[in-house]
Amino acid sequence: LHVDRQVSGCSDHDGEDVYNLDGEELWFADFIKKEGVEPQPPFIDHITYRDGAYQAAEVNQQICKTNLDNARSAMKDFKIED
């Protein structure tokens, strides 16, 4: 059995979109260089992600930031104790 994991998250100033298999990074979005990176060693059969993976990661970041703003607006009147 294998563990396949995709993580997408954001904050006001940063974001992450990454794919892992069995704890090894297969692909991640480099939002500074504006490209997808496949940091796989040369001695394995290389796994390539489809065209548009980086663009999808950018869209996911915009959705995440919108959701973050919505959650802040919804929670602004809640007391910490609640």
Tab-separated table of C-alpha atoms in Angstrom:
chain	number	residue	atom	x	y	z
A	1	LEU	CA	0.000	0.000	0.000
A	2	HIS	CA	1.077	3.536	-0.711
A	3	VAL	CA	0.184	6.856	0.881
A	4	ASP	CA	-0.611	9.533	-1.693
A	5	ARG	CA	-1.064	13.038	-0.285
A	6	GLN	CA	-1.785	16.468	-1.721
A	7	VAL	CA	-1.475	19.545	0.493
A	8	SER	CA	-2.716	22.984	-0.442
A	9	GLY	CA	-2.689	25.848	2.033
A	10	CYS	CA	-2.273	29.582	2.287
A	11	SER	CA	-1.787	32.572	4.549
A	12	ASP	CA	-1.831	36.302	3.874
A	13	HIS	CA	1.755	36.228	2.619
A	14	ASP	CA	2.549	32.663	1.611
A	15	GLY	CA	1.091	29.527	0.089
A	16	GLU	CA	1.873	25.908	-0.625
A	17	ASP	CA	0.667	23.311	-3.085
A	18	VAL	CA	2.503	19.980	-3.027
A	19	TYR	CA	2.032	16.317	-3.999
A	20	ASN	CA	3.691	13.508	-2.008
A	21	LEU	CA	3.919	9.730	-2.348
A	22	ASP	CA	5.019	7.693	0.661
A	23	GLY	CA	6.438	10.799	2.321
A	24	GLU	CA	8.514	11.828	-0.709
A	25	GLU	CA	7.867	15.071	-2.548
A	26	LEU	CA	6.916	14.447	-6.180
A	27	TRP	CA	5.821	17.924	-7.235
A	28	PHE	CA	5.397	21.362	-5.705
A	29	ALA	CA	4.438	24.808	-6.911
A	30	ASP	CA	7.214	27.382	-6.646
A	31	PHE	CA	5.186	30.587	-6.426
A	32	ILE	CA	8.325	32.757	-6.516
A	33	LYS	CA	9.621	31.322	-9.813
A	34	LYS	CA	6.044	30.767	-11.053
A	35	GLU	CA	6.577	27.145	-12.077
A	36	GLY	CA	5.996	23.592	-10.974
A	37	VAL	CA	9.028	21.703	-9.645
A	38	GLU	CA	9.551	17.930	-9.773
A	39	PRO	CA	12.366	17.299	-7.241
A	40	GLN	CA	12.722	13.588	-7.985
A	41	PRO	CA	16.126	11.920	-7.990
A	42	PRO	CA	17.468	10.816	-11.383
A	43	PHE	CA	17.658	7.114	-10.435
A	44	ILE	CA	13.871	6.571	-10.286
A	45	ASP	CA	11.242	6.363	-12.997
A	46	HIS	CA	10.295	10.009	-13.270
A	47	ILE	CA	6.659	10.939	-12.554
A	48	THR	CA	5.491	13.939	-14.558
A	49	TYR	CA	2.395	15.959	-13.703
A	50	ARG	CA	-0.025	17.107	-16.374
A	51	ASP	CA	0.219	20.424	-18.161
A	52	GLY	CA	-1.659	23.044	-16.189
A	53	ALA	CA	-0.704	21.721	-12.744
A	54	TYR	CA	0.982	24.998	-11.824
A	55	GLN	CA	-1.951	27.051	-13.105
A	56	ALA	CA	-4.304	24.880	-11.028
A	57	ALA	CA	-2.099	25.529	-7.981
A	58	GLU	CA	-2.397	29.290	-8.548
A	59	VAL	CA	-6.189	28.990	-8.765
A	60	ASN	CA	-6.195	26.898	-5.555
A	61	GLN	CA	-4.260	29.681	-3.820
A	62	GLN	CA	-6.807	32.304	-4.849
A	63	ILE	CA	-9.657	30.086	-3.628
A	64	CYS	CA	-7.805	29.466	-0.353
A	65	LYS	CA	-7.249	33.187	0.237
A	66	THR	CA	-10.902	33.945	-0.518
A	67	ASN	CA	-11.971	31.229	1.933
A	68	LEU	CA	-9.558	32.638	4.526
A	69	ASP	CA	-11.085	36.123	4.149
A	70	ASN	CA	-14.602	34.664	4.396
A	71	ALA	CA	-13.714	32.725	7.556
A	72	ARG	CA	-12.228	35.871	9.127
A	73	SER	CA	-15.368	37.851	8.335
A	74	ALA	CA	-17.632	35.124	9.725
A	75	MET	CA	-15.577	34.709	12.910
A	76	LYS	CA	-14.797	38.372	13.659
A	77	ASP	CA	-17.573	38.751	16.265
A	78	PHE	CA	-16.928	35.440	18.034
A	79	LYS	CA	-15.229	35.600	21.401
A	80	ILE	CA	-12.120	33.477	21.863
A	81	GLU	CA	-13.876	31.560	24.645
A	82	ASP	CA	-16.611	30.463	22.207
